[in-house]
Coordinates of C-alpha atoms in Angstrom, one line a residue:
Chain A
M1 CA 29.9 24.9 -12.2
A2 CA 26.4 25.5 -13.5
D3 CA 23.8 22.8 -12.7
P4 CA 23.1 21.0 -16.0
W5 CA 19.6 20.0 -14.8
I6 CA 18.4 23.2 -13.2
D7 CA 16.0 24.0 -16.0
A8 CA 14.5 20.5 -15.8
Y9 CA 14.2 20.8 -12.0
N10 CA 12.4 24.2 -12.2
F11 CA 10.1 23.0 -15.0
A12 CA 9.3 19.9 -13.0
I13 CA 8.1 22.1 -10.1
E14 CA 6.0 24.2 -12.5
I15 CA 4.4 21.2 -14.2
A16 CA 3.7 19.4 -10.9
K17 CA 1.7 22.4 -9.7
K18 CA -0.2 22.6 -13.0
A19 CA -1.0 18.9 -12.8
G20 CA -2.1 19.3 -9.2
A21 CA -4.5 22.1 -10.1
E22 CA -6.0 19.8 -12.8
I23 CA -6.5 17.1 -10.1
R24 CA -8.2 19.6 -7.8
K25 CA -10.5 20.7 -10.6
A26 CA -11.3 17.1 -11.6
S27 CA -12.2 16.2 -8.0
V28 CA -15.3 18.4 -7.9
D29 CA -16.8 16.5 -10.9
E30 CA -18.1 13.0 -10.7
I31 CA -15.3 10.5 -10.9
K32 CA -15.7 7.5 -13.1
I33 CA -13.6 4.6 -11.9
S34 CA -12.0 1.7 -13.8
T35 CA -10.0 -1.1 -12.3
K36 CA -6.6 -2.4 -13.2
S37 CA -5.2 -5.6 -11.8
S38 CA -8.0 -6.1 -9.2
T39 CA -11.2 -4.6 -7.9
V40 CA -9.3 -2.4 -5.5
D41 CA -6.5 -1.3 -7.9
L42 CA -8.2 1.8 -9.3
V43 CA -7.5 4.2 -12.2
T44 CA -9.5 7.1 -13.5
A45 CA -9.6 9.3 -16.6
T46 CA -7.9 12.0 -14.5
D47 CA -4.8 9.7 -14.0
V48 CA -4.5 9.3 -17.7
R49 CA -5.2 12.9 -18.6
V50 CA -2.8 14.4 -16.0
E51 CA 0.0 12.1 -17.1
K52 CA -0.5 13.4 -20.7
I53 CA -0.4 17.0 -19.5
I54 CA 3.0 16.3 -17.7
I55 CA 4.6 14.4 -20.6
D56 CA 3.3 16.7 -23.3
G57 CA 4.5 19.7 -21.2
L58 CA 8.0 18.2 -20.9
K59 CA 8.2 17.3 -24.6
E60 CA 7.0 20.8 -25.6
K61 CA 9.6 22.5 -23.4
F62 CA 12.6 20.3 -24.0
G63 CA 11.9 18.6 -27.4
Q64 CA 10.1 15.5 -28.6
N65 CA 12.9 13.0 -28.4
V66 CA 15.3 14.4 -25.9
Y67 CA 14.3 12.5 -22.8
C68 CA 12.9 9.1 -21.9
F69 CA 9.8 8.6 -19.8
I70 CA 8.5 6.0 -17.4
G71 CA 4.9 6.9 -16.5
E72 CA 2.4 4.9 -14.6
E73 CA -0.4 5.3 -17.1
S74 CA 1.5 5.3 -20.4
V75 CA 4.7 3.3 -20.6
S76 CA 3.6 0.8 -17.9
K77 CA 0.8 -0.5 -20.1
K78 CA 3.4 -1.7 -22.7
G79 CA 5.1 -4.1 -20.3
A80 CA 8.4 -3.9 -18.4
C81 CA 9.9 -0.5 -17.6
I82 CA 13.5 -0.5 -18.7
L83 CA 15.6 2.1 -17.1
T84 CA 18.6 3.0 -19.2
D85 CA 21.5 5.5 -18.7
E86 CA 19.6 8.1 -20.7
P87 CA 18.0 11.0 -18.8
T88 CA 14.6 9.7 -17.8
W89 CA 11.5 11.2 -16.2
I90 CA 9.7 8.8 -13.8
I91 CA 6.1 10.0 -13.3
D92 CA 3.2 9.1 -11.1
P93 CA 0.5 11.6 -12.2
V94 CA -1.9 10.8 -9.3
D95 CA -0.4 8.9 -6.4
G96 CA -3.2 7.9 -4.2
T97 CA -5.9 7.2 -6.8
T98 CA -8.1 5.5 -4.2
N99 CA -7.9 8.6 -2.0
F100 CA -8.7 10.8 -5.0
V101 CA -11.8 8.7 -5.8
H102 CA -13.0 9.1 -2.2
G103 CA -12.0 12.7 -1.5
F104 CA -9.6 11.5 1.2
P105 CA -7.2 14.5 1.4
F106 CA -3.9 13.0 0.4
V107 CA -3.2 12.9 -3.3
A108 CA 0.2 13.7 -4.9
V109 CA 1.8 14.3 -8.2
S110 CA 5.2 12.6 -8.2
I111 CA 8.0 13.5 -10.7
A112 CA 11.6 12.2 -10.5
F113 CA 14.5 12.6 -12.9
V114 CA 17.2 10.0 -13.3
V115 CA 20.5 10.2 -15.3
K116 CA 22.8 7.2 -15.7
K117 CA 20.4 5.4 -13.3
E118 CA 21.2 8.0 -10.5
L119 CA 18.3 10.0 -9.1
E120 CA 19.0 13.7 -9.7
F121 CA 15.9 15.4 -8.3
G122 CA 12.4 14.7 -7.1
V123 CA 9.2 16.7 -6.8
V124 CA 6.1 15.7 -4.9
Y125 CA 3.1 18.0 -5.0
S126 CA 0.5 17.2 -2.4
C127 CA -2.3 18.9 -4.2
F128 CA -5.1 19.1 -1.7
E129 CA -2.8 20.3 1.1
D130 CA -1.1 22.6 -1.5
K131 CA 2.4 21.6 -0.3
L132 CA 5.2 21.2 -2.8
Y133 CA 8.1 19.0 -1.6
K134 CA 11.3 19.0 -3.6
G135 CA 14.9 17.8 -3.4
R136 CA 17.8 18.3 -5.7
K137 CA 20.8 16.0 -5.2
G138 CA 23.3 17.7 -2.9
Q139 CA 21.1 20.7 -2.2
G140 CA 18.8 19.7 0.6
A141 CA 15.0 19.1 0.8
Y142 CA 12.2 21.6 1.0
C143 CA 8.5 21.9 1.6
D144 CA 7.5 25.0 -0.3
E145 CA 10.3 27.4 0.7
E146 CA 11.1 25.9 4.0
S147 CA 14.0 23.6 4.5
I148 CA 12.9 20.2 6.0
Q149 CA 14.8 17.6 8.0
V150 CA 14.0 14.1 9.2
S151 CA 13.1 13.5 12.8
D152 CA 16.1 13.3 15.2
N153 CA 14.5 10.5 17.3
K154 CA 16.5 7.3 17.3
D155 CA 14.4 5.5 19.9
I156 CA 12.2 3.0 18.2
N157 CA 9.8 2.9 21.2
K158 CA 9.0 6.6 20.6
S159 CA 8.6 6.3 16.8
V160 CA 5.6 6.5 14.5
I161 CA 5.8 4.1 11.5
I162 CA 3.8 4.3 8.3
S163 CA 2.7 1.0 6.9
E164 CA 0.1 0.6 4.1
F165 CA -2.1 -2.3 3.1
G166 CA -1.7 -1.6 -0.6
T167 CA -4.0 -2.8 -3.4
D168 CA -3.2 -6.5 -3.6
R169 CA -5.7 -8.6 -1.6
T170 CA -4.1 -11.9 -2.3
P171 CA -4.7 -13.7 1.0
S172 CA -1.1 -14.8 1.5
K173 CA 0.2 -11.2 1.0
V174 CA -2.5 -9.7 3.2
K175 CA -1.5 -12.2 5.9
K176 CA 2.1 -11.1 5.8
I177 CA 1.3 -7.4 5.7
C178 CA -0.9 -7.7 8.7
S179 CA 1.6 -9.9 10.5
T180 CA 4.3 -7.3 9.9
M181 CA 2.1 -4.6 11.4
E182 CA 1.4 -6.8 14.4
R183 CA 5.1 -7.3 14.9
I184 CA 5.9 -3.6 14.7
L185 CA 3.1 -2.6 17.1
K186 CA 4.5 -5.1 19.6
I187 CA 8.0 -3.5 19.6
P188 CA 6.2 -1.3 20.8
V189 CA 6.2 1.9 18.8
H190 CA 4.1 5.1 19.4
G191 CA 1.8 4.2 16.5
I192 CA 1.2 3.1 13.0
R193 CA -0.3 5.6 10.5
G194 CA -1.0 5.7 6.8
T195 CA -1.9 8.5 4.4
G196 CA -2.6 6.2 1.4
T197 CA 0.0 7.5 -0.9
A198 CA 3.6 6.3 -1.0
A199 CA 5.0 9.7 -2.3
T200 CA 3.3 11.6 0.5
N201 CA 4.3 9.0 3.1
M202 CA 8.0 9.5 2.1
C203 CA 7.5 13.3 2.5
M204 CA 6.1 12.6 6.0
V205 CA 9.5 10.9 6.8
A206 CA 11.4 13.7 5.2
C207 CA 9.7 16.4 7.2
G208 CA 10.0 14.5 10.5
A209 CA 6.3 13.8 11.1
V210 CA 7.1 10.0 11.2
E211 CA 10.3 8.0 11.6
A212 CA 9.9 5.4 8.9
F213 CA 7.8 4.1 6.0
F214 CA 8.1 0.9 4.0
E215 CA 6.1 -0.9 1.5
I216 CA 6.3 -4.0 -0.7
G217 CA 4.3 -3.8 -3.9
I218 CA 4.8 -0.1 -4.8
H219 CA 6.2 0.8 -8.2
C220 CA 9.2 2.9 -9.2
W221 CA 7.0 5.9 -10.0
D222 CA 5.6 5.9 -6.5
V223 CA 9.0 6.2 -4.8
A224 CA 11.6 7.7 -7.1
A225 CA 10.9 11.4 -6.2
G226 CA 10.4 10.6 -2.5
A227 CA 13.7 8.8 -2.4
V228 CA 15.6 12.0 -3.3
I229 CA 13.6 14.1 -0.9
V230 CA 14.1 11.7 2.1
Q231 CA 17.9 11.5 1.4
E232 CA 18.2 15.2 1.0
A233 CA 16.4 15.7 4.3
G234 CA 19.0 13.6 6.0
G235 CA 17.2 10.2 5.9
V236 CA 18.1 6.8 4.6
V237 CA 16.5 4.8 1.8
C238 CA 17.2 1.1 1.3
D239 CA 15.7 -2.2 0.5
V240 CA 13.3 -4.0 2.9
N241 CA 16.0 -6.5 3.5
G242 CA 18.5 -3.9 4.5
G243 CA 20.4 -4.0 1.2
P244 CA 20.8 -1.0 -1.2
F245 CA 17.6 0.6 -2.6
D246 CA 16.7 -0.9 -6.0
L247 CA 14.3 1.4 -7.8
M248 CA 12.8 -1.4 -9.9
S249 CA 12.4 -4.0 -7.1
R250 CA 8.8 -3.0 -6.1
R251 CA 9.9 -2.5 -2.5
M252 CA 11.3 0.3 -0.4
M253 CA 12.2 1.2 3.1
C254 CA 13.0 4.7 4.2
A255 CA 13.7 6.1 7.7
N256 CA 15.2 9.1 9.6
H257 CA 18.1 7.0 10.7
V258 CA 19.8 3.7 9.8
D259 CA 19.1 2.4 13.4
I260 CA 15.4 2.9 13.1
A261 CA 15.4 1.3 9.6
N262 CA 17.3 -1.7 10.8
R263 CA 15.0 -2.2 13.7
V264 CA 11.9 -2.1 11.6
I265 CA 13.5 -4.3 8.9
K266 CA 13.8 -7.1 11.5
E267 CA 10.0 -7.3 11.7
I268 CA 9.1 -7.1 8.0
E269 CA 7.8 -10.3 6.5
I270 CA 8.9 -10.1 2.9
F271 CA 6.8 -11.5 0.1
P272 CA 7.7 -11.7 -3.6
S273 CA 6.6 -9.2 -6.2
E274 CA 7.2 -8.9 -9.9
R275 CA 9.9 -6.3 -10.6
D276 CA 9.0 -3.3 -12.7
D277 CA 11.8 -4.1 -15.2
G278 CA 10.6 -7.7 -15.7
Q279 CA 13.9 -9.2 -14.4
E280 CA 13.9 -12.2 -12.2
Chain B
M1 CA -39.0 30.0 19.8
S2 CA -35.3 30.8 20.2
D3 CA -32.7 28.1 20.6
P4 CA -31.7 27.9 24.2
W5 CA -28.3 26.4 23.4
Q6 CA -27.2 28.4 20.3
E7 CA -25.5 31.0 22.5
C8 CA -23.5 28.2 24.2
M9 CA -22.5 26.8 20.8
D10 CA -21.4 30.2 19.5
F11 CA -19.3 30.8 22.6
C12 CA -17.9 27.3 22.3
V13 CA -16.7 28.0 18.8
E14 CA -14.8 31.1 20.0
V15 CA -13.2 29.2 22.9
T16 CA -12.2 26.4 20.5
K17 CA -10.5 28.7 18.1
R18 CA -8.4 30.0 21.0
A19 CA -7.6 26.4 22.1
G20 CA -6.6 25.6 18.5
Q21 CA -4.2 28.6 18.5
M22 CA -2.6 27.4 21.7
I23 CA -2.0 24.0 20.1
R24 CA -0.5 25.6 17.0
D25 CA 1.8 27.8 19.1
A26 CA 2.9 24.7 21.1
L27 CA 3.8 22.9 17.8
E28 CA 6.4 25.5 17.1
K29 CA 8.2 24.6 20.3
D30 CA 9.7 21.5 21.9
I31 CA 7.2 19.1 23.4
T32 CA 7.7 17.3 26.7
I33 CA 5.9 14.0 26.7
M34 CA 4.6 12.0 29.7
E35 CA 3.0 8.6 29.7
K36 CA -0.4 7.7 31.1
S37 CA -1.5 4.1 31.3
S38 CA 1.3 2.7 29.1
P39 CA 4.3 3.8 27.0
V40 CA 2.0 4.4 24.0
D41 CA -0.7 6.4 25.9
L42 CA 0.8 9.9 25.8
V43 CA -0.1 13.2 27.4
T44 CA 1.7 16.6 27.3
E45 CA 1.5 19.9 29.1
T46 CA -0.4 21.3 26.2
D47 CA -3.2 18.7 26.7
Q48 CA -3.5 19.9 30.3
K49 CA -3.2 23.7 29.5
V50 CA -5.7 23.6 26.7
E51 CA -8.3 21.8 28.8
Q52 CA -7.8 24.3 31.6
L53 CA -8.3 27.1 29.1
I54 CA -11.5 25.6 27.8
I55 CA -13.0 24.7 31.2
S56 CA -12.2 27.9 32.9
S57 CA -13.5 30.0 30.0
I58 CA -16.8 28.1 29.9
R59 CA -17.2 27.9 33.7
E60 CA -16.8 31.7 33.9
K61 CA -19.8 32.2 31.6
Y62 CA -21.8 29.1 32.6
P63 CA -21.0 28.4 36.3
T64 CA -23.7 25.8 36.8
H65 CA -22.7 23.6 33.9
S66 CA -20.9 20.3 34.4
F67 CA -17.7 19.0 32.7
I68 CA -16.2 15.8 31.6
G69 CA -12.7 16.5 30.4
E70 CA -10.1 13.9 29.4
E71 CA -7.3 15.4 31.6
S72 CA -9.6 16.2 34.5
V73 CA -10.8 12.6 34.6
A74 CA -7.1 11.5 34.4
A75 CA -6.5 13.6 37.5
G76 CA -9.4 11.9 39.3
A77 CA -12.6 13.8 38.4
P78 CA -15.7 11.6 37.9
S79 CA -16.9 10.8 34.4
I80 CA -20.6 10.1 35.1
L81 CA -23.0 11.7 32.6
T82 CA -26.0 13.3 34.3
D83 CA -29.0 15.3 33.0
A84 CA -27.2 18.6 33.7
P85 CA -25.9 20.6 30.8
T86 CA -22.5 18.9 30.4
W87 CA -19.4 19.8 28.3
I88 CA -17.5 16.7 27.2
I89 CA -14.0 17.8 26.2
D90 CA -11.0 16.3 24.5
P91 CA -8.5 19.2 24.5
V92 CA -6.0 17.5 22.1
D93 CA -7.4 14.5 20.2
G94 CA -4.5 12.9 18.5
T95 CA -1.8 13.5 21.1
T96 CA 0.6 11.0 19.4
N97 CA 0.1 13.0 16.2
F98 CA 0.7 16.2 18.1
V99 CA 3.9 15.0 19.6
H100 CA 5.2 13.9 16.2
R101 CA 3.7 16.8 14.2
F102 CA 1.7 14.4 12.0
P103 CA -1.0 16.8 10.8
F104 CA -4.3 15.4 12.3
V105 CA -4.8 17.0 15.7
A106 CA -8.2 18.2 17.0
V107 CA -10.0 20.0 19.8
S108 CA -13.3 18.1 20.4
I109 CA -16.2 19.3 22.4
G110 CA -19.7 17.8 22.7
F111 CA -22.5 19.4 24.7
T112 CA -25.2 17.3 26.3
V113 CA -28.5 18.2 28.1
Q114 CA -30.5 15.4 29.7
K115 CA -27.9 13.0 28.2
V116 CA -28.8 14.1 24.6
I117 CA -26.0 15.6 22.5
E118 CA -27.2 19.1 21.6
F119 CA -24.2 20.2 19.5
G120 CA -20.7 19.2 18.6
I121 CA -17.6 21.0 17.6
V122 CA -14.4 19.5 16.3
Y123 CA -11.5 21.8 15.3
S124 CA -8.8 20.3 13.1
C125 CA -6.2 22.9 14.2
V126 CA -3.3 22.2 11.8
E127 CA -5.7 22.1 8.8
D128 CA -7.7 25.0 10.2
K129 CA -11.0 23.2 9.6
M130 CA -13.8 23.9 12.1
Y131 CA -16.5 21.3 12.0
T132 CA -19.8 22.3 13.7
A133 CA -23.2 20.6 14.1
R134 CA -26.3 21.7 16.0
K135 CA -29.0 19.1 16.5
G136 CA -31.5 19.3 13.7
K137 CA -29.6 22.0 11.8
G138 CA -27.1 20.2 9.7
A139 CA -23.3 19.8 9.8
F140 CA -20.7 22.3 8.5
C141 CA -17.0 22.6 7.8
N142 CA -15.8 26.2 8.0
G143 CA -19.4 27.2 7.4
V144 CA -19.9 25.1 4.3
P145 CA -22.6 22.3 4.6
I146 CA -21.2 18.8 4.6
K147 CA -22.7 15.4 4.2
V148 CA -21.7 11.8 4.2
S149 CA -20.9 10.0 0.9
G150 CA -24.1 7.9 0.9
Q151 CA -22.0 4.9 -0.2
Q152 CA -24.0 1.6 0.2
D153 CA -21.5 -0.8 -1.2
I154 CA -18.9 -2.0 1.2
T155 CA -16.7 -3.2 -1.6
K156 CA -16.3 0.4 -2.7
S157 CA -15.8 1.8 0.7
M158 CA -12.9 3.5 2.5
V159 CA -12.8 2.4 6.2
L160 CA -11.0 4.2 9.0
T161 CA -9.8 2.5 12.1
E162 CA -6.8 2.7 14.5
M163 CA -4.4 0.0 15.5
N164 CA -2.8 0.3 18.9
F165 CA -0.6 -1.9 20.9
K166 CA -2.6 -3.6 23.7
K167 CA -1.0 -5.4 26.6
D168 CA -4.0 -7.8 26.6
V169 CA -3.0 -10.4 24.0
E170 CA -6.5 -11.5 23.2
R171 CA -7.8 -7.9 22.6
F172 CA -4.7 -7.1 20.5
N173 CA -5.2 -10.2 18.4
T174 CA -8.9 -9.5 17.9
M175 CA -8.2 -5.9 16.9
L176 CA -5.8 -7.1 14.2
A177 CA -8.1 -9.9 13.1
N178 CA -10.9 -7.4 12.6
V179 CA -8.7 -5.2 10.3
K180 CA -7.7 -8.2 8.2
T181 CA -11.3 -9.4 7.9
I182 CA -12.5 -6.0 6.7
L183 CA -9.6 -5.5 4.3
S184 CA -10.3 -8.8 2.7
I185 CA -14.1 -8.2 2.1
P186 CA -12.5 -6.4 0.1
V187 CA -12.9 -2.7 0.8
H188 CA -11.1 -0.1 -1.3
G189 CA -8.8 0.8 1.6
V190 CA -8.2 1.1 5.3
R191 CA -6.6 4.2 6.7
S192 CA -5.4 5.2 10.2
P193 CA -5.2 9.0 10.5
G194 CA -4.7 8.9 14.3
S195 CA -7.5 11.1 15.7
A196 CA -11.0 9.7 16.6
A197 CA -12.7 13.0 16.3
L198 CA -11.2 13.7 12.9
N199 CA -12.0 10.2 11.7
M200 CA -15.6 11.0 12.5
C201 CA -15.4 14.2 10.6
L202 CA -13.8 12.5 7.6
V203 CA -16.8 10.2 7.4
A204 CA -19.2 13.2 7.9
C205 CA -17.8 15.1 4.9
G206 CA -17.7 12.1 2.7
S207 CA -13.9 11.5 2.5
A208 CA -14.3 8.1 4.1
D209 CA -17.3 5.8 4.4
A210 CA -17.0 4.2 7.8
Y211 CA -15.1 4.4 11.1
Y212 CA -15.1 1.9 13.9
H213 CA -13.2 1.7 17.1
M214 CA -13.3 -0.1 20.4
G215 CA -11.5 1.4 23.3
I216 CA -11.9 5.2 22.8
H217 CA -13.7 7.5 25.3
C218 CA -16.8 9.7 25.5
W219 CA -14.6 12.8 25.0
D220 CA -13.3 11.4 21.7
M221 CA -16.8 10.7 20.4
A222 CA -19.2 13.4 21.7
G223 CA -18.2 16.2 19.3
G224 CA -17.9 14.0 16.2
A225 CA -21.2 12.1 17.0
A226 CA -23.2 15.3 16.4
V227 CA -21.3 16.1 13.2
V228 CA -21.8 12.7 11.7
T229 CA -25.5 12.5 12.6
E230 CA -26.2 16.0 11.3
A231 CA -24.3 15.1 8.1
G232 CA -26.8 12.3 7.5
G233 CA -24.6 9.4 8.7
V234 CA -25.4 6.4 10.8
I235 CA -23.9 6.0 14.3
M236 CA -24.4 2.9 16.4
D237 CA -22.9 0.5 18.8
I238 CA -20.4 -2.2 17.7
S239 CA -23.1 -4.8 18.4
G240 CA -25.6 -3.1 16.1
G241 CA -27.6 -1.6 19.0
P242 CA -28.0 2.1 19.7
F243 CA -25.0 4.3 20.1
D244 CA -24.0 4.6 23.8
L245 CA -21.7 7.6 24.6
M246 CA -20.2 6.0 27.6
S247 CA -19.6 2.5 26.1
R248 CA -16.1 3.3 24.8
R249 CA -17.0 2.0 21.3
L250 CA -18.8 2.9 18.1
I251 CA -19.4 2.3 14.4
I252 CA -20.2 5.2 12.1
A253 CA -21.0 4.9 8.4
S254 CA -22.3 6.7 5.4
S255 CA -25.2 4.2 5.2
R256 CA -27.1 1.6 7.2
A257 CA -26.0 -1.0 4.7
I258 CA -22.3 -0.4 5.4
A259 CA -22.8 -0.1 9.2
D260 CA -24.7 -3.4 9.2
R261 CA -22.0 -5.2 7.2
L262 CA -19.3 -4.0 9.6
V263 CA -21.4 -5.1 12.6
K264 CA -21.4 -8.6 11.1
E265 CA -17.7 -8.7 10.5
I266 CA -16.3 -7.2 13.6
R267 CA -15.5 -9.4 16.6
E268 CA -16.0 -7.5 19.9
F269 CA -13.7 -7.5 22.9
P270 CA -14.4 -5.9 26.3
V271 CA -13.3 -2.3 26.8
G272 CA -15.1 -1.3 30.0
R273 CA -17.2 1.8 30.3
D274 CA -16.4 5.5 31.0
D275 CA -19.1 5.6 33.7
Q276 CA -17.9 2.6 35.6

């Protein structure tokens, strides 16, 4: 049976690369920074422009009113992101804006496609590394043309975990984030790392460079594509409390194996964050 | 007047390229891990083989020179810095990254004469980026000049540091408290790439604005120190005093303003010295 979404998947790959090229071009010019919810929550004209390139490109290819969109820079400004059963693109045009502003080499375009609230495929283009990660439901995960798999290490004491500080500096949240890192280091693990972009971090799990990544405070557009890629690479994606992954919950845990996920989850100090869909 | 050490530097670049290739080849195969001082202090056969390659190649050409290499010191060689021309070598900086195939792994070599760093070479072998710096002649990445960001404002800065498990509870707690303090200044972000030498190069090329660390070694710092200095950056001791290669600690930054602010915020803990 033919894949109904194959054209959408192939176009996502093409538009991600085009968006990435635009980001690379913009990075050599001076970058004017604005802030969103706080002085460390950054956005630039490039974020906005690249999202427009992606959404306009998709509308031109498939028609103006065929699909729904949830994009960090456009739809998110209007309030809650409602995910319906309709085929929906979930887009982060520049994941790792702080990195982009500084020239720190991890910046990704993240594009996911959801139908009836099920993730169908995800594309993450790490544009300074020029690595395109992709995963189509049921068809495996790839970095460029090479098949990728999660790490086969099930020993937490030999694991590397990614943990990020995020952009919320509310003291009570910072305290919990730091306390969680302390607890993980004490397990002990081989180390804690961070690239500064959720989408790239998920690809690091998918290709086996680290065993797990979790974060509270991310948005659906940061993790939707990575979730497909991790699962298709043989990994697990769930909530930070061990329950099923909830795309709108602003939190996510992914790992190479359920045992590693469960062990890390024991150490996570959860704090509340407002859902992307505005629900309680 | 010709540069007495340029030939050493050019030779070093060639040896470093071969060392990097050895590391890339090893990444294709299975990696057997051993532990040094603790379960999180790793070493592999590759660390040892690469150091042997570097030292034997250099010794053949420069038989009177001295060496301080991470794996040789681990095997009992002294790590006292003398006035003699000395090669200070970390064959695989970022061994944990290497073991896991997390892409920041470097060969780091610093060359000192009369205890002054004459040149430094750091080769990020997965990225294929060769950072070089000759005293007084600027810093380069793959032949292209690099310089620090020049950022003066700590609240707009990207800070690098590493967080490792420490058996000593007080040191561990102080390390964590420092990260929390700096994050809360606030800074734009804190990142942990996992290789001291590459952290120094990320500051040197402007991708980050500061890096601080207590507990590393002279072989982690010697190569990068030249690169940062020649890229216009500031390098100093955690206390704000002059940088001391054997002190096992440092702060580097894109500006004096940022370095001074970090000195104010960071609480020290004892880490011993490499020459003790």
